[in-house]
Amino acid sequence: MNKLLYILICLGIAGNVFAQSIVGKTDKKEYMIGDPIEYSFSIPLTNKNLNFTSDFQFSDTIQMLQTSIDTSKDKINYKYVFASFIEGVHKLPEFQFYLANQTSPAYVVQSPNVEILSPVIDTTKIEVKPIKGVMKIPFTFKEILPFAIGGIVLTGIIIAIIYFVRRTKNKTKSPQTIKEAAIPEDEEALNNLKRLKQARLLETGQEKQHYIALSEILWQYIYRRFNVNAFEKTTNQIMEEMLSKDVSQEDNKRLENIFTTSDLVKFAKYIPDTRTNLNLLQDSEDFINNNKRLEPIKDDTGTKEEKEVINE
């Protein structure tokens, strides 16, 4: 009896450590350039809070055309349509699914390779005709008239520019150049968050539009603050680059949770509860406030000190 209990415990631990492998399927193995590639797989419906990630990006090699997700009684069915315009063997994107509050994937979807072929043209059936000589067509007055008018207008513009430049040089007093100070990135981001809250998208059932806007606000902030071009990176790539920045582990974890939930809402039709929505908005504001740039501030004697700019 003790041995059986020990075996069951070991099997339970192994189930939590090792992710279950799922093989994605395509409708066929070979495609012509531009043909739709239908790719599908199913995930057991063990937990409604499944999160998934993928390193897939749009490229010249593989492009995503369509996504559809439907839920049956005991599983979630995913279907994607890709296309490729590059000849050769290409790897379809792989997906990883995580249970809530778990760091190791529960399911890993293994994607197959597909072969893209170029169409074969039978040149023996193409009729070759002799090349005709270049035909000379005389210009008409209607064709010349627009060029003549354009020339007159261009001459007038050049004369006006010369007159303006000479008149400016003759002035004894030069105007002062006023350089407007750019709005700080943290102030810009906090203002955008405030406008997002005022839009009340969540209250009208527009969760996807809300999380698209939230992602773009944070992408813009970390682009200006940390020089990370998040607009062209996946969540995994963003977080990998953020590890090299001067950001606390807690703030990085907070940012990753925001992006992961946003991806789930945008691509998997996941709808967070009200508490989650409020927490993520607060986490976004905390991340911005915790990572404000240090600015040099002059005191009354003219010395410089590094002080953190904090809006309270």
Tab-separated table of C-alpha atoms in Angstrom:
chain	number	residue	atom	x	y	z
A	1	MET	CA	0.000	0.000	0.000
A	2	ASN	CA	2.849	2.403	0.869
A	3	LYS	CA	4.627	1.570	-2.398
A	4	LEU	CA	1.475	2.351	-4.427
A	5	LEU	CA	1.066	5.666	-2.608
A	6	TYR	CA	4.711	6.536	-3.310
A	7	ILE	CA	4.286	5.799	-7.037
A	8	LEU	CA	1.164	8.002	-7.222
A	9	ILE	CA	2.993	10.880	-5.528
A	10	CYS	CA	5.932	10.571	-7.948
A	11	LEU	CA	3.571	10.582	-10.926
A	12	GLY	CA	1.864	13.707	-9.598
A	13	ILE	CA	5.190	15.506	-9.174
A	14	ALA	CA	6.337	14.483	-12.654
A	15	GLY	CA	3.096	15.785	-14.123
A	16	ASN	CA	3.778	19.224	-12.615
A	17	VAL	CA	7.445	19.354	-13.683
A	18	PHE	CA	7.249	18.135	-17.255
A	19	ALA	CA	4.972	19.861	-19.757
A	20	GLN	CA	2.632	17.773	-21.881
A	21	SER	CA	3.669	17.799	-25.544
A	22	ILE	CA	0.977	18.396	-28.167
A	23	VAL	CA	1.659	18.034	-31.903
A	24	GLY	CA	0.120	20.632	-34.213
A	25	LYS	CA	-1.259	19.469	-37.557
A	26	THR	CA	-1.376	20.967	-41.055
A	27	ASP	CA	-3.761	20.022	-43.844
A	28	LYS	CA	-0.783	18.934	-45.987
A	29	LYS	CA	3.026	18.992	-46.064
A	30	GLU	CA	3.740	20.766	-49.383
A	31	TYR	CA	2.332	24.097	-50.557
A	32	MET	CA	2.790	26.377	-53.522
A	33	ILE	CA	3.966	29.943	-52.903
A	34	GLY	CA	1.030	31.984	-51.576
A	35	ASP	CA	-1.177	28.964	-50.747
A	36	PRO	CA	-3.024	29.111	-47.381
A	37	ILE	CA	-1.422	26.858	-44.752
A	38	GLU	CA	-4.092	25.561	-42.366
A	39	TYR	CA	-2.573	24.731	-38.973
A	40	SER	CA	-4.539	23.492	-35.942
A	41	PHE	CA	-4.189	21.942	-32.481
A	42	SER	CA	-6.320	21.384	-29.375
A	43	ILE	CA	-5.585	21.994	-25.667
A	44	PRO	CA	-7.475	20.153	-22.884
A	45	LEU	CA	-9.840	22.490	-21.048
A	46	THR	CA	-8.376	21.920	-17.564
A	47	ASN	CA	-8.327	25.530	-16.453
A	48	LYS	CA	-10.003	28.637	-17.862
A	49	ASN	CA	-7.041	30.733	-16.752
A	50	LEU	CA	-4.618	29.236	-19.269
A	51	ASN	CA	-2.078	31.742	-20.594
A	52	PHE	CA	-0.097	31.134	-23.759
A	53	THR	CA	2.984	32.608	-25.383
A	54	SER	CA	4.649	32.328	-28.758
A	55	ASP	CA	7.828	33.721	-30.312
A	56	PHE	CA	6.050	34.082	-33.674
A	57	GLN	CA	6.533	37.375	-35.525
A	58	PHE	CA	5.332	38.529	-38.938
A	59	SER	CA	8.114	38.117	-41.492
A	60	ASP	CA	8.756	37.507	-45.177
A	61	THR	CA	9.130	33.783	-44.447
A	62	ILE	CA	5.829	33.025	-42.695
A	63	GLN	CA	2.855	35.394	-42.357
A	64	MET	CA	-0.294	34.869	-40.276
A	65	LEU	CA	-3.497	35.488	-42.228
A	66	GLN	CA	-6.263	34.353	-39.870
A	67	THR	CA	-6.862	33.107	-36.310
A	68	SER	CA	-9.896	31.329	-34.885
A	69	ILE	CA	-10.487	29.841	-31.419
A	70	ASP	CA	-13.502	27.837	-30.253
A	71	THR	CA	-14.213	25.881	-27.100
A	72	SER	CA	-15.871	22.467	-27.005
A	73	LYS	CA	-16.950	20.511	-23.929
A	74	ASP	CA	-13.488	19.359	-22.867
A	75	LYS	CA	-10.925	21.227	-25.012
A	76	ILE	CA	-9.970	24.484	-26.692
A	77	ASN	CA	-9.489	24.273	-30.473
A	78	TYR	CA	-7.021	26.656	-32.113
A	79	LYS	CA	-6.858	27.164	-35.883
A	80	TYR	CA	-4.420	29.405	-37.727
A	81	VAL	CA	-4.003	30.176	-41.422
A	82	PHE	CA	-0.474	31.094	-42.562
A	83	ALA	CA	1.061	31.883	-45.940
A	84	SER	CA	4.599	31.986	-47.284
A	85	PHE	CA	6.028	33.652	-50.364
A	86	ILE	CA	9.574	32.296	-49.936
A	87	GLU	CA	10.521	28.928	-51.415
A	88	GLY	CA	12.035	26.378	-49.026
A	89	VAL	CA	11.344	24.463	-45.805
A	90	HIS	CA	9.973	26.658	-42.998
A	91	LYS	CA	9.178	26.028	-39.323
A	92	LEU	CA	5.722	27.012	-38.093
A	93	PRO	CA	5.557	28.885	-34.737
A	94	GLU	CA	5.445	26.950	-31.479
A	95	PHE	CA	3.110	27.795	-28.584
A	96	GLN	CA	3.435	27.343	-24.823
A	97	PHE	CA	0.504	27.302	-22.396
A	98	TYR	CA	0.782	28.104	-18.680
A	99	LEU	CA	-1.645	27.485	-15.849
A	100	ALA	CA	-2.383	30.424	-13.579
A	101	ASN	CA	0.486	31.294	-11.199
A	102	GLN	CA	2.787	28.667	-12.767
A	103	THR	CA	6.236	29.436	-14.214
A	104	SER	CA	6.673	26.161	-16.118
A	105	PRO	CA	4.488	25.471	-19.182
A	106	ALA	CA	1.705	22.928	-18.789
A	107	TYR	CA	1.460	22.284	-22.542
A	108	VAL	CA	3.981	22.765	-25.350
A	109	VAL	CA	2.728	22.613	-28.943
A	110	GLN	CA	5.317	21.104	-31.289
A	111	SER	CA	4.893	22.595	-34.764
A	112	PRO	CA	5.822	20.776	-37.990
A	113	ASN	CA	7.875	21.986	-40.940
A	114	VAL	CA	6.188	22.852	-44.240
A	115	GLU	CA	7.762	22.907	-47.691
A	116	ILE	CA	6.995	25.826	-50.004
A	117	LEU	CA	7.379	25.148	-53.731
A	118	SER	CA	7.566	27.483	-56.724
A	119	PRO	CA	5.070	26.971	-59.572
A	120	VAL	CA	6.477	25.191	-62.611
A	121	ILE	CA	5.796	26.973	-65.911
A	122	ASP	CA	5.876	24.972	-69.161
A	123	THR	CA	7.828	27.297	-71.451
A	124	THR	CA	7.391	24.961	-74.440
A	125	LYS	CA	3.762	26.075	-74.781
A	126	ILE	CA	4.464	29.818	-74.668
A	127	GLU	CA	4.185	31.514	-78.040
A	128	VAL	CA	7.106	33.868	-78.683
A	129	LYS	CA	6.208	36.885	-80.828
A	130	PRO	CA	8.633	39.334	-82.473
A	131	ILE	CA	9.394	42.536	-80.579
A	132	LYS	CA	7.809	45.613	-82.119
A	133	GLY	CA	9.780	48.797	-82.560
A	134	VAL	CA	9.287	51.856	-80.317
A	135	MET	CA	6.485	54.075	-81.610
A	136	LYS	CA	7.130	57.827	-81.750
A	137	ILE	CA	4.179	59.924	-80.632
A	138	PRO	CA	4.390	63.727	-81.140
A	139	PHE	CA	3.730	66.020	-78.179
A	140	THR	CA	0.514	68.041	-78.221
A	141	PHE	CA	-0.138	71.520	-76.820
A	142	LYS	CA	-2.283	70.057	-74.003
A	143	GLU	CA	0.623	67.854	-72.903
A	144	ILE	CA	3.141	70.736	-72.930
A	145	LEU	CA	0.842	73.254	-71.186
A	146	PRO	CA	1.088	71.722	-67.612
A	147	PHE	CA	4.912	71.750	-67.803
A	148	ALA	CA	4.916	75.382	-68.955
A	149	ILE	CA	2.614	76.467	-66.118
A	150	GLY	CA	4.692	74.469	-63.618
A	151	GLY	CA	7.857	76.186	-64.811
A	152	ILE	CA	6.321	79.656	-64.384
A	153	VAL	CA	5.076	78.809	-60.867
A	154	LEU	CA	8.457	77.344	-59.871
A	155	THR	CA	10.273	80.459	-61.124
A	156	GLY	CA	7.951	82.674	-59.060
A	157	ILE	CA	8.600	80.568	-55.939
A	158	ILE	CA	12.382	80.809	-56.410
A	159	ILE	CA	12.191	84.601	-56.811
A	160	ALA	CA	10.057	84.898	-53.661
A	161	ILE	CA	12.541	82.772	-51.656
A	162	ILE	CA	15.500	84.891	-52.799
A	163	TYR	CA	13.651	88.096	-51.863
A	164	PHE	CA	12.725	86.729	-48.427
A	165	VAL	CA	16.299	85.572	-47.692
A	166	ARG	CA	17.811	88.922	-48.666
A	167	ARG	CA	15.280	90.844	-46.604
A	168	THR	CA	15.970	88.651	-43.585
A	169	LYS	CA	19.728	89.224	-43.846
A	170	ASN	CA	19.234	93.007	-43.877
A	171	LYS	CA	17.498	92.970	-40.496
A	172	THR	CA	19.793	94.198	-37.696
A	173	LYS	CA	17.992	92.245	-34.961
A	174	SER	CA	17.845	88.439	-35.128
A	175	PRO	CA	14.861	86.650	-33.570
A	176	GLN	CA	15.600	84.474	-30.557
A	177	THR	CA	15.259	80.756	-30.995
A	178	ILE	CA	12.817	79.269	-28.538
A	179	LYS	CA	13.243	75.587	-27.847
A	180	GLU	CA	10.253	73.927	-26.351
A	181	ALA	CA	11.046	71.381	-23.717
A	182	ALA	CA	9.734	67.915	-24.573
A	183	ILE	CA	7.247	66.456	-22.108
A	184	PRO	CA	8.957	63.836	-19.865
A	185	GLU	CA	8.175	60.226	-20.761
A	186	ASP	CA	6.697	59.424	-17.340
A	187	GLU	CA	4.353	62.426	-17.496
A	188	GLU	CA	3.298	61.459	-21.013
A	189	ALA	CA	2.581	57.859	-19.956
A	190	LEU	CA	0.642	58.846	-16.823
A	191	ASN	CA	-1.474	61.288	-18.854
A	192	ASN	CA	-2.213	58.540	-21.384
A	193	LEU	CA	-3.220	56.149	-18.568
A	194	LYS	CA	-5.553	58.803	-17.199
A	195	ARG	CA	-7.187	59.246	-20.613
A	196	LEU	CA	-7.522	55.453	-20.955
A	197	LYS	CA	-9.367	55.262	-17.637
A	198	GLN	CA	-11.657	58.119	-18.693
A	199	ALA	CA	-12.523	56.280	-21.930
A	200	ARG	CA	-14.242	53.537	-19.830
A	201	LEU	CA	-13.671	50.867	-22.479
A	202	LEU	CA	-13.933	48.058	-19.925
A	203	GLU	CA	-17.373	49.223	-18.817
A	204	THR	CA	-18.680	48.963	-22.399
A	205	GLY	CA	-17.290	45.483	-23.081
A	206	GLN	CA	-14.319	46.673	-25.167
A	207	GLU	CA	-11.661	44.666	-23.316
A	208	LYS	CA	-9.542	44.034	-26.415
A	209	GLN	CA	-9.382	47.748	-27.338
A	210	HIS	CA	-8.530	48.600	-23.703
A	211	TYR	CA	-5.578	46.198	-23.521
A	212	ILE	CA	-4.293	47.192	-26.978
A	213	ALA	CA	-4.161	50.815	-25.771
A	214	LEU	CA	-2.579	49.797	-22.425
A	215	SER	CA	0.166	47.815	-24.209
A	216	GLU	CA	0.961	50.718	-26.547
A	217	ILE	CA	1.189	53.190	-23.639
A	218	LEU	CA	3.788	50.998	-21.886
A	219	TRP	CA	5.617	50.231	-25.166
A	220	GLN	CA	5.982	53.973	-25.781
A	221	TYR	CA	7.172	54.554	-22.201
A	222	ILE	CA	9.904	51.871	-22.186
A	223	TYR	CA	10.966	52.957	-25.676
A	224	ARG	CA	11.586	56.514	-24.466
A	225	ARG	CA	12.807	55.592	-20.972
A	226	PHE	CA	14.964	52.493	-21.655
A	227	ASN	CA	15.502	52.665	-25.445
A	228	VAL	CA	13.745	49.291	-25.934
A	229	ASN	CA	11.845	49.192	-29.225
A	230	ALA	CA	8.904	47.187	-27.863
A	231	PHE	CA	6.721	47.922	-30.900
A	232	GLU	CA	8.697	45.369	-32.957
A	233	LYS	CA	9.238	42.697	-30.271
A	234	THR	CA	7.261	39.919	-28.624
A	235	THR	CA	6.621	39.905	-24.882
A	236	ASN	CA	9.441	37.383	-24.315
A	237	GLN	CA	11.897	39.493	-26.312
A	238	ILE	CA	10.883	42.675	-24.459
A	239	MET	CA	11.359	41.074	-21.048
A	240	GLU	CA	14.688	39.512	-22.046
A	241	GLU	CA	16.010	42.955	-23.009
A	242	MET	CA	14.540	44.594	-19.890
A	243	LEU	CA	16.636	42.257	-17.698
A	244	SER	CA	19.715	44.279	-18.706
A	245	LYS	CA	18.128	47.581	-17.642
A	246	ASP	CA	18.232	49.253	-14.242
A	247	VAL	CA	14.814	47.921	-13.208
A	248	SER	CA	13.971	45.977	-10.051
A	249	GLN	CA	12.972	42.320	-10.278
A	250	GLU	CA	9.558	43.177	-8.830
A	251	ASP	CA	8.921	45.847	-11.491
A	252	ASN	CA	10.021	43.493	-14.285
A	253	LYS	CA	7.656	40.817	-12.972
A	254	ARG	CA	4.858	43.397	-12.787
A	255	LEU	CA	5.512	44.483	-16.410
A	256	GLU	CA	5.623	40.884	-17.686
A	257	ASN	CA	2.273	40.107	-16.031
A	258	ILE	CA	0.674	43.137	-17.712
A	259	PHE	CA	1.970	42.171	-21.183
A	260	THR	CA	1.092	38.478	-20.762
A	261	THR	CA	-2.500	39.257	-19.773
A	262	SER	CA	-2.765	41.773	-22.628
A	263	ASP	CA	-1.594	39.129	-25.141
A	264	LEU	CA	-4.167	36.680	-23.803
A	265	VAL	CA	-6.988	39.218	-24.167
A	266	LYS	CA	-5.878	40.310	-27.649
A	267	PHE	CA	-5.238	36.875	-29.144
A	268	ALA	CA	-7.129	34.269	-27.075
A	269	LYS	CA	-10.367	36.154	-26.268
A	270	TYR	CA	-9.632	35.970	-22.523
A	271	ILE	CA	-11.764	38.354	-20.410
A	272	PRO	CA	-10.203	39.259	-17.021
A	273	ASP	CA	-12.401	39.986	-14.014
A	274	THR	CA	-12.893	43.503	-12.641
A	275	ARG	CA	-10.304	43.071	-9.867
A	276	THR	CA	-7.645	41.952	-12.367
A	277	ASN	CA	-8.364	44.964	-14.610
A	278	LEU	CA	-7.992	47.416	-11.719
A	279	ASN	CA	-4.823	45.710	-10.443
A	280	LEU	CA	-3.157	45.837	-13.865
A	281	LEU	CA	-3.949	49.549	-14.264
A	282	GLN	CA	-2.455	50.215	-10.822
A	283	ASP	CA	0.596	48.047	-11.655
A	284	SER	CA	1.125	50.096	-14.847
A	285	GLU	CA	1.046	53.341	-12.888
A	286	ASP	CA	3.372	51.936	-10.202
A	287	PHE	CA	5.876	50.733	-12.809
A	288	ILE	CA	6.054	54.219	-14.363
A	289	ASN	CA	6.362	55.997	-11.007
A	290	ASN	CA	9.048	53.565	-9.776
A	291	ASN	CA	11.243	54.103	-12.839
A	292	LYS	CA	11.203	57.850	-13.331
A	293	ARG	CA	14.394	59.298	-14.726
A	294	LEU	CA	16.850	61.062	-12.425
A	295	GLU	CA	17.142	64.703	-13.470
A	296	PRO	CA	19.823	67.247	-12.487
A	297	ILE	CA	18.301	70.084	-10.416
A	298	LYS	CA	20.118	73.375	-9.649
A	299	ASP	CA	19.867	74.832	-6.171
A	300	ASP	CA	20.057	78.519	-5.250
A	301	THR	CA	23.902	78.513	-5.176
A	302	GLY	CA	24.208	77.052	-8.654
A	303	THR	CA	25.452	73.565	-7.636
A	304	LYS	CA	23.954	70.434	-9.219
A	305	GLU	CA	22.430	67.474	-7.397
A	306	GLU	CA	20.841	64.286	-8.651
A	307	LYS	CA	17.291	64.230	-7.354
A	308	GLU	CA	14.453	61.937	-8.280
A	309	VAL	CA	11.476	63.704	-9.778
A	310	ILE	CA	8.406	62.363	-7.973
A	311	ASN	CA	4.835	63.594	-8.575
A	312	GLU	CA	2.727	62.952	-5.549
